[in-house]
């Protein structure tokens, strides 16, 4: 069982992603914005982070950059899960330290496959 941090400011998205994570048998940790996501990542050291991009306080790109440059959290794979579907967004997200980019709306299978890939160390 992996510990997966879900960072999203939408309660319905958080709930939907959490349901998929728990259905796969993993523990779900949550944060409602990028700043809280950085704090939870530092405190809990999850096995994987699923990060929204468009959020208040600290957006997902900024939070990803912070987490991927922090010595205690830089090993944690981050998957950006966002409605931003432009190639420039994808490139920018990867340059901030994300390992993968999943565009909303996604299927349960897409998310499940992505989670499995990164928690099994294949990512």
PDB file of C-alpha atoms in Angstrom:
ATOM      1  CA  UNK A   1       0.000   0.000   0.000  1.00  0.00           C
ATOM      2  CA  UNK A   2       1.310   3.419  -0.982  1.00  0.00           C
ATOM      3  CA  UNK A   3       0.586   6.794   0.571  1.00  0.00           C
ATOM      4  CA  UNK A   4      -0.631   9.180  -2.116  1.00  0.00           C
ATOM      5  CA  UNK A   5      -1.040  12.921  -1.661  1.00  0.00           C
ATOM      6  CA  UNK A   6      -3.846  14.494  -3.697  1.00  0.00           C
ATOM      7  CA  UNK A   7      -3.591  18.276  -4.060  1.00  0.00           C
ATOM      8  CA  UNK A   8      -6.694  19.908  -5.573  1.00  0.00           C
ATOM      9  CA  UNK A   9      -8.837  22.899  -4.611  1.00  0.00           C
ATOM     10  CA  UNK A  10     -12.038  21.298  -5.958  1.00  0.00           C
ATOM     11  CA  UNK A  11     -13.829  19.210  -3.302  1.00  0.00           C
ATOM     12  CA  UNK A  12     -15.513  17.079  -5.991  1.00  0.00           C
ATOM     13  CA  UNK A  13     -12.201  16.381  -7.764  1.00  0.00           C
ATOM     14  CA  UNK A  14     -10.524  15.575  -4.434  1.00  0.00           C
ATOM     15  CA  UNK A  15     -13.318  13.156  -3.559  1.00  0.00           C
ATOM     16  CA  UNK A  16     -13.308  11.492  -6.992  1.00  0.00           C
ATOM     17  CA  UNK A  17      -9.525  11.007  -7.077  1.00  0.00           C
ATOM     18  CA  UNK A  18      -9.499   9.845  -3.448  1.00  0.00           C
ATOM     19  CA  UNK A  19     -12.114   7.190  -4.284  1.00  0.00           C
ATOM     20  CA  UNK A  20      -9.909   5.810  -7.083  1.00  0.00           C
ATOM     21  CA  UNK A  21      -6.774   5.878  -4.889  1.00  0.00           C
ATOM     22  CA  UNK A  22      -8.532   4.020  -2.061  1.00  0.00           C
ATOM     23  CA  UNK A  23     -10.155   1.560  -4.486  1.00  0.00           C
ATOM     24  CA  UNK A  24      -6.614   0.610  -5.557  1.00  0.00           C
ATOM     25  CA  UNK A  25      -5.838  -0.101  -1.893  1.00  0.00           C
ATOM     26  CA  UNK A  26      -3.697   2.957  -1.220  1.00  0.00           C
ATOM     27  CA  UNK A  27      -3.882   5.535   1.560  1.00  0.00           C
ATOM     28  CA  UNK A  28      -5.021   8.986   0.418  1.00  0.00           C
ATOM     29  CA  UNK A  29      -3.699  12.205   1.947  1.00  0.00           C
ATOM     30  CA  UNK A  30      -5.254  15.476   0.776  1.00  0.00           C
ATOM     31  CA  UNK A  31      -4.459  19.176   0.549  1.00  0.00           C
ATOM     32  CA  UNK A  32      -6.696  21.967  -0.792  1.00  0.00           C
ATOM     33  CA  UNK A  33      -4.041  24.184  -2.395  1.00  0.00           C
ATOM     34  CA  UNK A  34      -0.403  24.218  -3.458  1.00  0.00           C
ATOM     35  CA  UNK A  35       0.926  25.744  -0.234  1.00  0.00           C
ATOM     36  CA  UNK A  36      -0.848  23.119   1.881  1.00  0.00           C
ATOM     37  CA  UNK A  37       0.373  20.458  -0.559  1.00  0.00           C
ATOM     38  CA  UNK A  38       4.000  21.484   0.007  1.00  0.00           C
ATOM     39  CA  UNK A  39       3.505  21.366   3.785  1.00  0.00           C
ATOM     40  CA  UNK A  40       1.825  17.941   3.736  1.00  0.00           C
ATOM     41  CA  UNK A  41       4.528  16.598   1.379  1.00  0.00           C
ATOM     42  CA  UNK A  42       7.286  17.755   3.761  1.00  0.00           C
ATOM     43  CA  UNK A  43       5.499  16.398   6.840  1.00  0.00           C
ATOM     44  CA  UNK A  44       4.180  13.077   5.498  1.00  0.00           C
ATOM     45  CA  UNK A  45       6.700  12.185   2.717  1.00  0.00           C
ATOM     46  CA  UNK A  46       4.124  10.403   0.502  1.00  0.00           C
ATOM     47  CA  UNK A  47       5.052   7.834  -2.161  1.00  0.00           C
ATOM     48  CA  UNK A  48       3.338   9.800  -4.948  1.00  0.00           C
ATOM     49  CA  UNK A  49       1.738  13.232  -5.404  1.00  0.00           C
ATOM     50  CA  UNK A  50      -1.210  13.944  -7.720  1.00  0.00           C
ATOM     51  CA  UNK A  51      -1.127  17.728  -8.229  1.00  0.00           C
ATOM     52  CA  UNK A  52      -3.742  20.035  -9.755  1.00  0.00           C
ATOM     53  CA  UNK A  53      -2.344  23.151 -11.452  1.00  0.00           C
ATOM     54  CA  UNK A  54      -4.976  25.898 -11.172  1.00  0.00           C
ATOM     55  CA  UNK A  55      -5.235  26.596  -7.415  1.00  0.00           C
ATOM     56  CA  UNK A  56      -5.156  29.607  -5.077  1.00  0.00           C
ATOM     57  CA  UNK A  57      -2.130  30.660  -2.987  1.00  0.00           C
ATOM     58  CA  UNK A  58       0.500  28.542  -4.727  1.00  0.00           C
ATOM     59  CA  UNK A  59      -0.370  27.005  -8.088  1.00  0.00           C
ATOM     60  CA  UNK A  60       0.535  23.434  -9.013  1.00  0.00           C
ATOM     61  CA  UNK A  61       3.552  24.460 -11.110  1.00  0.00           C
ATOM     62  CA  UNK A  62       4.986  26.462  -8.191  1.00  0.00           C
ATOM     63  CA  UNK A  63       4.246  23.708  -5.663  1.00  0.00           C
ATOM     64  CA  UNK A  64       5.796  21.072  -7.957  1.00  0.00           C
ATOM     65  CA  UNK A  65       8.941  23.182  -8.345  1.00  0.00           C
ATOM     66  CA  UNK A  66       9.186  23.653  -4.568  1.00  0.00           C
ATOM     67  CA  UNK A  67       8.687  19.952  -3.770  1.00  0.00           C
ATOM     68  CA  UNK A  68      11.034  18.729  -6.515  1.00  0.00           C
ATOM     69  CA  UNK A  69      13.838  21.023  -5.326  1.00  0.00           C
ATOM     70  CA  UNK A  70      13.495  20.343  -1.589  1.00  0.00           C
ATOM     71  CA  UNK A  71      16.127  17.772  -0.479  1.00  0.00           C
ATOM     72  CA  UNK A  72      13.654  15.829   1.700  1.00  0.00           C
ATOM     73  CA  UNK A  73      10.926  15.589  -0.979  1.00  0.00           C
ATOM     74  CA  UNK A  74      12.698  15.702  -4.353  1.00  0.00           C
ATOM     75  CA  UNK A  75      12.538  11.890  -4.726  1.00  0.00           C
ATOM     76  CA  UNK A  76       8.705  11.864  -4.664  1.00  0.00           C
ATOM     77  CA  UNK A  77       7.184  11.471  -8.148  1.00  0.00           C
ATOM     78  CA  UNK A  78       4.642  14.187  -8.980  1.00  0.00           C
ATOM     79  CA  UNK A  79       1.896  13.712 -11.568  1.00  0.00           C
ATOM     80  CA  UNK A  80       0.175  16.911 -12.672  1.00  0.00           C
ATOM     81  CA  UNK A  81      -3.576  16.304 -13.009  1.00  0.00           C
ATOM     82  CA  UNK A  82      -5.099  19.357 -14.670  1.00  0.00           C
ATOM     83  CA  UNK A  83      -7.527  20.873 -17.165  1.00  0.00           C
ATOM     84  CA  UNK A  84      -4.609  22.778 -18.744  1.00  0.00           C
ATOM     85  CA  UNK A  85      -4.046  20.795 -21.926  1.00  0.00           C
ATOM     86  CA  UNK A  86      -1.731  22.951 -24.023  1.00  0.00           C
ATOM     87  CA  UNK A  87       1.658  21.553 -25.055  1.00  0.00           C
ATOM     88  CA  UNK A  88       3.316  24.580 -23.438  1.00  0.00           C
ATOM     89  CA  UNK A  89       1.632  23.718 -20.105  1.00  0.00           C
ATOM     90  CA  UNK A  90       2.827  20.132 -20.396  1.00  0.00           C
ATOM     91  CA  UNK A  91       6.414  21.168 -21.174  1.00  0.00           C
ATOM     92  CA  UNK A  92       6.418  23.766 -18.388  1.00  0.00           C
ATOM     93  CA  UNK A  93       5.033  21.239 -15.893  1.00  0.00           C
ATOM     94  CA  UNK A  94       7.738  18.722 -16.716  1.00  0.00           C
ATOM     95  CA  UNK A  95      10.391  21.438 -16.416  1.00  0.00           C
ATOM     96  CA  UNK A  96       9.133  22.140 -12.885  1.00  0.00           C
ATOM     97  CA  UNK A  97       9.859  18.552 -11.907  1.00  0.00           C
ATOM     98  CA  UNK A  98       6.683  16.608 -12.733  1.00  0.00           C
ATOM     99  CA  UNK A  99       7.151  13.007 -13.895  1.00  0.00           C
ATOM    100  CA  UNK A 100       3.857  12.809 -15.792  1.00  0.00           C
ATOM    101  CA  UNK A 101       0.939  14.951 -16.944  1.00  0.00           C
ATOM    102  CA  UNK A 102      -2.685  13.795 -16.939  1.00  0.00           C
ATOM    103  CA  UNK A 103      -5.380  15.999 -18.461  1.00  0.00           C
ATOM    104  CA  UNK A 104      -8.848  16.308 -16.895  1.00  0.00           C
ATOM    105  CA  UNK A 105     -11.290  14.837 -17.557  1.00  0.00           C
ATOM    106  CA  UNK A 106      -9.443  11.523 -17.329  1.00  0.00           C
ATOM    107  CA  UNK A 107     -10.837   8.017 -17.135  1.00  0.00           C
ATOM    108  CA  UNK A 108     -10.567   5.959 -13.978  1.00  0.00           C
ATOM    109  CA  UNK A 109      -8.379   3.532 -15.945  1.00  0.00           C
ATOM    110  CA  UNK A 110      -5.960   6.308 -17.008  1.00  0.00           C
ATOM    111  CA  UNK A 111      -5.545   7.478 -13.425  1.00  0.00           C
ATOM    112  CA  UNK A 112      -5.291   3.934 -12.048  1.00  0.00           C
ATOM    113  CA  UNK A 113      -2.626   3.006 -14.615  1.00  0.00           C
ATOM    114  CA  UNK A 114      -0.636   6.161 -13.833  1.00  0.00           C
ATOM    115  CA  UNK A 115      -0.798   5.552 -10.077  1.00  0.00           C
ATOM    116  CA  UNK A 116       0.225   1.909 -10.487  1.00  0.00           C
ATOM    117  CA  UNK A 117       3.137   2.865 -12.745  1.00  0.00           C
ATOM    118  CA  UNK A 118       4.625   5.298 -10.219  1.00  0.00           C
ATOM    119  CA  UNK A 119       3.987   3.421  -6.967  1.00  0.00           C
ATOM    120  CA  UNK A 120       5.462   0.235  -8.420  1.00  0.00           C
ATOM    121  CA  UNK A 121       8.668   2.100  -9.294  1.00  0.00           C
ATOM    122  CA  UNK A 122       8.218   1.784 -13.081  1.00  0.00           C
ATOM    123  CA  UNK A 123       7.844   5.519 -13.634  1.00  0.00           C
TER     124      UNK A 123
END
